[in-house]
PDB file of C-alpha atoms and ligand atoms in Angstrom:
ATOM      1  CA  MET A  11      -3.368  17.821  -7.246  1.00 94.00           C
ATOM      2  CA  ARG A  12      -2.757  17.647  -3.505  1.00 96.00           C
ATOM      3  CA  LEU A  13      -4.953  15.212  -1.668  1.00 98.00           C
ATOM      4  CA  LYS A  14      -6.324  15.405   1.830  1.00 98.00           C
ATOM      5  CA  ILE A  15      -4.506  13.065   4.335  1.00 98.00           C
ATOM      6  CA  VAL A  16      -6.975  11.593   6.788  1.00 98.00           C
ATOM      7  CA  GLN A  17      -6.087  11.363  10.511  1.00 98.00           C
ATOM      8  CA  ALA A  18      -6.315   8.501  13.006  1.00 98.00           C
ATOM      9  CA  GLY A  19      -9.977   7.705  13.696  1.00 98.00           C
ATOM     10  CA  ASP A  20     -10.966   7.807  10.048  1.00 98.00           C
ATOM     11  CA  PRO A  21     -12.357   4.327   9.108  1.00 98.00           C
ATOM     12  CA  ALA A  22     -10.358   4.337   5.886  1.00 97.00           C
ATOM     13  CA  LEU A  23      -7.178   3.773   7.948  1.00 98.00           C
ATOM     14  CA  ARG A  24      -8.542   0.595   9.398  1.00 98.00           C
ATOM     15  CA  GLN A  25      -9.805  -1.281   6.308  1.00 96.00           C
ATOM     16  CA  ALA A  26      -7.869  -3.901   4.471  1.00 94.00           C
ATOM     17  CA  ALA A  27      -6.958  -2.427   1.041  1.00 98.00           C
ATOM     18  CA  GLN A  28      -7.744  -4.170  -2.236  1.00 98.00           C
ATOM     19  CA  PRO A  29      -5.028  -5.347  -4.641  1.00 98.00           C
ATOM     20  CA  LEU A  30      -4.761  -3.907  -8.111  1.00 98.00           C
ATOM     21  CA  THR A  31      -4.494  -5.930 -11.341  1.00 97.00           C
ATOM     22  CA  ALA A  32      -1.756  -5.123 -13.939  1.00 95.00           C
ATOM     23  CA  GLU A  33      -4.600  -3.868 -16.305  1.00 97.00           C
ATOM     24  CA  GLU A  34      -5.906  -1.476 -13.636  1.00 98.00           C
ATOM     25  CA  ILE A  35      -2.408  -0.128 -12.764  1.00 98.00           C
ATOM     26  CA  VAL A  36      -1.764   1.203 -16.292  1.00 97.00           C
ATOM     27  CA  GLN A  37      -5.102   2.962 -16.488  1.00 98.00           C
ATOM     28  CA  GLU A  38      -5.153   6.736 -16.373  1.00 98.00           C
ATOM     29  CA  GLU A  39      -7.032   6.859 -13.125  1.00 98.00           C
ATOM     30  CA  VAL A  40      -4.363   4.953 -11.187  1.00 98.00           C
ATOM     31  CA  GLN A  41      -1.532   6.851 -12.963  1.00 98.00           C
ATOM     32  CA  ARG A  42      -3.076  10.167 -11.947  1.00 98.00           C
ATOM     33  CA  LEU A  43      -3.515   8.937  -8.371  1.00 98.00           C
ATOM     34  CA  ILE A  44       0.233   7.999  -8.230  1.00 98.00           C
ATOM     35  CA  CYS A  45       1.130  11.543  -9.364  1.00 98.00           C
ATOM     36  CA  ASP A  46      -1.212  13.112  -6.878  1.00 98.00           C
ATOM     37  CA  MET A  47       0.123  10.956  -4.042  1.00 98.00           C
ATOM     38  CA  ARG A  48       3.700  11.866  -5.009  1.00 98.00           C
ATOM     39  CA  GLU A  49       2.783  15.583  -4.865  1.00 98.00           C
ATOM     40  CA  THR A  50       0.902  15.129  -1.539  1.00 98.00           C
ATOM     41  CA  MET A  51       3.789  13.180   0.093  1.00 98.00           C
ATOM     42  CA  ARG A  52       6.396  15.769  -1.029  1.00 97.00           C
ATOM     43  CA  ASP A  53       4.193  18.643   0.087  1.00 97.00           C
ATOM     44  CA  ALA A  54       3.514  17.143   3.557  1.00 97.00           C
ATOM     45  CA  PRO A  55       6.536  16.453   3.621  1.00 96.00           C
ATOM     46  CA  GLY A  56       6.915  12.754   4.265  1.00 97.00           C
ATOM     47  CA  VAL A  57       8.942   9.738   3.248  1.00 97.00           C
ATOM     48  CA  GLY A  58       5.961   7.542   2.419  1.00 98.00           C
ATOM     49  CA  LEU A  59       2.211   7.712   1.792  1.00 98.00           C
ATOM     50  CA  ALA A  60      -0.235   4.877   1.390  1.00 98.00           C
ATOM     51  CA  ALA A  61      -3.589   5.039  -0.477  1.00 98.00           C
ATOM     52  CA  PRO A  62      -5.690   4.482   2.631  1.00 98.00           C
ATOM     53  CA  GLN A  63      -4.184   7.700   4.003  1.00 98.00           C
ATOM     54  CA  VAL A  64      -5.962   9.570   1.186  1.00 98.00           C
ATOM     55  CA  GLY A  65      -9.176   7.656   1.842  1.00 98.00           C
ATOM     56  CA  LEU A  66      -8.774   4.980  -0.853  1.00 98.00           C
ATOM     57  CA  PRO A  67      -8.784   1.199   0.022  1.00 97.00           C
ATOM     58  CA  LEU A  68      -6.153   0.303  -2.607  1.00 98.00           C
ATOM     59  CA  GLN A  69      -2.889  -1.593  -2.089  1.00 98.00           C
ATOM     60  CA  LEU A  70      -0.764   1.227  -3.359  1.00 98.00           C
ATOM     61  CA  ALA A  71       1.932   3.359  -1.624  1.00 98.00           C
ATOM     62  CA  VAL A  72       4.657   5.789  -2.649  1.00 98.00           C
ATOM     63  CA  ILE A  73       8.056   6.059  -1.024  1.00 98.00           C
ATOM     64  CA  GLU A  74      10.858   8.592  -1.307  1.00 98.00           C
ATOM     65  CA  ASP A  75      13.466   9.617   1.175  1.00 97.00           C
ATOM     66  CA  GLN A  76      15.063  12.682  -0.444  1.00 95.00           C
ATOM     67  CA  GLU A  77      18.710  13.599  -0.096  1.00 94.00           C
ATOM     68  CA  GLU A  78      17.445  17.061   0.795  1.00 92.00           C
ATOM     69  CA  PHE A  79      15.693  15.704   4.014  1.00 92.00           C
ATOM     70  CA  LEU A  80      18.912  13.983   5.092  1.00 95.00           C
ATOM     71  CA  LYS A  81      20.891  17.225   4.995  1.00 95.00           C
ATOM     72  CA  ALA A  82      18.835  18.386   8.041  1.00 90.00           C
ATOM     73  CA  VAL A  83      19.710  15.304  10.100  1.00 92.00           C
ATOM     74  CA  PRO A  84      22.992  14.955  12.096  1.00 93.00           C
ATOM     75  CA  ALA A  85      25.419  12.426  10.522  1.00 95.00           C
ATOM     76  CA  GLN A  86      25.467  10.352  13.739  1.00 93.00           C
ATOM     77  CA  GLU A  87      21.729   9.955  13.697  1.00 92.00           C
ATOM     78  CA  LEU A  88      21.757   8.974   9.954  1.00 96.00           C
ATOM     79  CA  ALA A  89      24.355   6.333  10.811  1.00 96.00           C
ATOM     80  CA  GLN A  90      22.421   4.944  13.745  1.00 95.00           C
ATOM     81  CA  LYS A  91      19.216   4.726  11.878  1.00 96.00           C
ATOM     82  CA  GLU A  92      21.049   3.509   8.712  1.00 97.00           C
ATOM     83  CA  ARG A  93      19.039   6.125   6.876  1.00 97.00           C
ATOM     84  CA  ARG A  94      20.189   6.638   3.268  1.00 97.00           C
ATOM     85  CA  PRO A  95      18.393   8.392   0.368  1.00 97.00           C
ATOM     86  CA  VAL A  96      15.660   6.282  -1.319  1.00 98.00           C
ATOM     87  CA  PRO A  97      14.589   7.354  -4.826  1.00 98.00           C
ATOM     88  CA  PHE A  98      10.911   7.868  -5.500  1.00 98.00           C
ATOM     89  CA  HIS A  99       9.178   4.593  -6.212  1.00 98.00           C
ATOM     90  CA  VAL A 100       5.673   3.088  -6.229  1.00 98.00           C
ATOM     91  CA  LEU A 101       4.752  -0.043  -4.305  1.00 98.00           C
ATOM     92  CA  ILE A 102       1.658  -1.955  -5.487  1.00 98.00           C
ATOM     93  CA  ASN A 103       0.319  -5.250  -3.852  1.00 98.00           C
ATOM     94  CA  PRO A 104       3.462  -5.437  -1.708  1.00 98.00           C
ATOM     95  CA  LYS A 105       4.329  -8.514   0.306  1.00 98.00           C
ATOM     96  CA  ILE A 106       7.110  -9.050   2.871  1.00 98.00           C
ATOM     97  CA  VAL A 107       8.423 -12.417   1.757  1.00 98.00           C
ATOM     98  CA  LEU A 108      11.502 -12.545   4.002  1.00 97.00           C
ATOM     99  CA  ALA A 109      12.161 -10.858   7.353  1.00 96.00           C
ATOM    100  CA  GLY A 110      15.368 -11.008   9.386  1.00 94.00           C
ATOM    101  CA  ASP A 111      15.327 -11.961  13.069  1.00 95.00           C
ATOM    102  CA  ALA A 112      17.025  -8.768  14.322  1.00 96.00           C
ATOM    103  CA  LYS A 113      14.757  -5.940  15.564  1.00 97.00           C
ATOM    104  CA  VAL A 114      15.693  -2.233  15.894  1.00 97.00           C
ATOM    105  CA  GLU A 115      13.843   0.435  17.854  1.00 97.00           C
ATOM    106  CA  PHE A 116      13.466   4.136  16.959  1.00 96.00           C
ATOM    107  CA  PHE A 117      11.012   6.883  17.297  1.00 96.00           C
ATOM    108  CA  GLU A 118       8.606   6.919  14.323  1.00 96.00           C
ATOM    109  CA  GLY A 119       5.883   9.187  13.116  1.00 97.00           C
ATOM    110  CA  CYS A 120       2.944   9.080  10.633  1.00 98.00           C
ATOM    111  CA  LEU A 121       1.301  11.725   8.463  1.00 98.00           C
ATOM    112  CA  SER A 122      -2.034  10.316   9.784  1.00 98.00           C
ATOM    113  CA  LEU A 123      -0.993  10.963  13.431  1.00 98.00           C
ATOM    114  CA  THR A 124       0.116  14.506  13.055  1.00 97.00           C
ATOM    115  CA  GLY A 125       2.040  15.883  15.934  1.00 96.00           C
ATOM    116  CA  PHE A 126       2.888  12.597  17.702  1.00 97.00           C
ATOM    117  CA  SER A 127       5.711  10.063  17.806  1.00 97.00           C
ATOM    118  CA  ALA A 128       6.626   6.855  19.654  1.00 97.00           C
ATOM    119  CA  ILE A 129       9.311   4.145  19.716  1.00 96.00           C
ATOM    120  CA  VAL A 130       8.328   1.368  17.371  1.00 98.00           C
ATOM    121  CA  PRO A 131      10.268  -1.960  17.129  1.00 98.00           C
ATOM    122  CA  ARG A 132      10.764  -3.018  13.497  1.00 98.00           C
ATOM    123  CA  THR A 133      12.496  -5.882  11.685  1.00 98.00           C
ATOM    124  CA  HIS A 134      15.998  -4.667  10.543  1.00 98.00           C
ATOM    125  CA  THR A 135      15.960  -6.395   7.148  1.00 98.00           C
ATOM    126  CA  VAL A 136      13.069  -7.267   4.832  1.00 98.00           C
ATOM    127  CA  ARG A 137      12.606  -8.575   1.296  1.00 98.00           C
ATOM    128  CA  VAL A 138       9.529  -7.080  -0.377  1.00 98.00           C
ATOM    129  CA  GLU A 139       7.911  -8.318  -3.582  1.00 98.00           C
ATOM    130  CA  TYR A 140       5.557  -5.832  -5.343  1.00 98.00           C
ATOM    131  CA  LEU A 141       4.422  -4.477  -8.676  1.00 98.00           C
ATOM    132  CA  ASP A 142       5.772  -1.108  -9.930  1.00 98.00           C
ATOM    133  CA  GLU A 143       3.813   1.656 -11.551  1.00 98.00           C
ATOM    134  CA  ARG A 144       3.845  -0.305 -14.885  1.00 97.00           C
ATOM    135  CA  GLY A 145       2.515  -3.442 -13.233  1.00 97.00           C
ATOM    136  CA  GLU A 146       5.939  -5.128 -13.517  1.00 98.00           C
ATOM    137  CA  PRO A 147       6.982  -7.492 -10.693  1.00 98.00           C
ATOM    138  CA  ARG A 148       9.835  -6.244  -8.550  1.00 98.00           C
ATOM    139  CA  SER A 149      11.752  -7.337  -5.505  1.00 98.00           C
ATOM    140  CA  VAL A 150      13.791  -5.325  -3.060  1.00 98.00           C
ATOM    141  CA  ASP A 151      16.076  -6.220  -0.221  1.00 98.00           C
ATOM    142  CA  ALA A 152      16.032  -3.376   2.312  1.00 98.00           C
ATOM    143  CA  SER A 153      17.663  -2.722   5.669  1.00 98.00           C
ATOM    144  CA  GLY A 154      17.752   0.062   8.223  1.00 97.00           C
ATOM    145  CA  TRP A 155      15.422   3.061   7.825  1.00 98.00           C
ATOM    146  CA  TYR A 156      14.259   2.044   4.357  1.00 98.00           C
ATOM    147  CA  ALA A 157      13.101  -1.329   5.756  1.00 98.00           C
ATOM    148  CA  ARG A 158      11.190   0.603   8.443  1.00 98.00           C
ATOM    149  CA  ILE A 159       9.493   2.795   5.883  1.00 98.00           C
ATOM    150  CA  LEU A 160       8.477  -0.345   3.863  1.00 98.00           C
ATOM    151  CA  GLN A 161       7.048  -2.081   6.946  1.00 98.00           C
ATOM    152  CA  HIS A 162       5.168   1.138   7.967  1.00 98.00           C
ATOM    153  CA  GLU A 163       3.594   1.575   4.502  1.00 98.00           C
ATOM    154  CA  ILE A 164       2.692  -2.084   4.087  1.00 98.00           C
ATOM    155  CA  ASP A 165       1.028  -1.967   7.498  1.00 98.00           C
ATOM    156  CA  HIS A 166      -1.192   0.887   6.220  1.00 98.00           C
ATOM    157  CA  LEU A 167      -2.437  -1.461   3.452  1.00 98.00           C
ATOM    158  CA  HIS A 168      -3.592  -3.871   6.091  1.00 98.00           C
ATOM    159  CA  GLY A 169      -5.367  -1.303   8.287  1.00 98.00           C
ATOM    160  CA  THR A 170      -2.459  -1.192  10.820  1.00 98.00           C
ATOM    161  CA  LEU A 171      -0.895   1.942  12.297  1.00 98.00           C
ATOM    162  CA  TYR A 172       2.346   2.291  14.231  1.00 98.00           C
ATOM    163  CA  ILE A 173       0.445   2.820  17.441  1.00 98.00           C
ATOM    164  CA  ASP A 174      -0.484  -0.893  17.177  1.00 98.00           C
ATOM    165  CA  HIS A 175       3.203  -1.871  17.467  1.00 97.00           C
ATOM    166  CA  MET A 176       4.641   0.995  19.576  1.00 98.00           C
ATOM    167  CA  HIS A 177       5.986   0.880  23.062  1.00 97.00           C
ATOM    168  CA  SER A 178       2.947   2.745  24.437  1.00 97.00           C
ATOM    169  CA  ARG A 179       4.758   4.398  27.337  1.00 96.00           C
ATOM    170  CA  THR A 180       7.049   6.178  24.801  1.00 95.00           C
ATOM    171  CA  PHE A 181       4.091   7.851  22.935  1.00 96.00           C
ATOM    172  CA  THR A 182       4.766  11.581  22.896  1.00 96.00           C
ATOM    173  CA  SER A 183       3.647  14.828  21.324  1.00 96.00           C
ATOM    174  CA  LEU A 184       6.227  16.171  18.946  1.00 95.00           C
ATOM    175  CA  ASP A 185       6.515  19.306  21.094  1.00 95.00           C
ATOM    176  CA  ASN A 186       7.525  17.179  24.034  1.00 95.00           C
ATOM    177  CA  TRP A 187       9.752  14.949  21.840  1.00 94.00           C
ATOM    178  CA  ASN A 188      11.695  18.044  20.836  1.00 91.00           C
ATOM    179  CA  ARG A 189      11.900  19.209  24.470  1.00 92.00           C
ATOM    180  CA  HIS A 190      12.851  15.904  26.140  1.00 91.00           C
ATOM    181  CA  TRP A 191      13.937  13.255  23.649  1.00 86.00           C
ATOM    182  CA  LYS A 192      15.449  14.800  20.541  1.00 83.00           C
ATOM    183  CA  GLY A 193      18.993  13.522  19.888  1.00 74.00           C
ATOM    184  CA  LYS A 194      18.884  11.287  22.941  1.00 76.00           C
ATOM    185  CA  ALA A 195      19.681   7.505  22.824  1.00 70.00           C
ATOM    186  CA  VAL A 196      16.551   5.418  22.324  1.00 75.00           C
ATOM    187  CA  ALA A 197      17.635   3.279  25.363  1.00 66.00           C
ATOM    188  CA  GLY A 198      17.005   6.337  27.603  1.00 64.00           C
ATOM    189  CA  ALA A 199      13.347   6.566  26.629  1.00 64.00           C
TER     190      ALA A 199
HETATM  191 ZN1  LIG B   7       1.811   6.324   8.209  1.00 85.49          ZN
END
């Protein structure tokens, strides 16, 4: 079932989400929610979706950067962003336990801020510990675009949106981004 994605201004996006226990994770309710969030993310389409975006204050997010999406992006842009396919996976109670010093800046969007984008500085490399959809502990070392997705989704679980970190003078409608900024070096913006 496709779920409704709430937009900026909805209080659900600003609440701190609650962690889930291993017992709760394996229950049918949570398993169904994971399926529905996967369908909703793919339908949007997006590369990540956090439970607060569907109005639920739970520390749960889904991530997937499909090979199909990458085909539409120029090779140079994929290389700059270090964007590679990420298989579907579930992130529960995630924590950034290590973060590199290097920062990278790119335009970023959000399914809860439809039609807008802005340059957001993010840490280039992160290690994230989390539980998977079976409640098993996992750890991932991510860099580039995947690290950005992880930071964006984990922010959602703490009531934070990219507009809280963006360079505010780069905030743009997607129409104007396509007109003025698409394919240009981030330094120019
Ligand atoms: Zn978002």
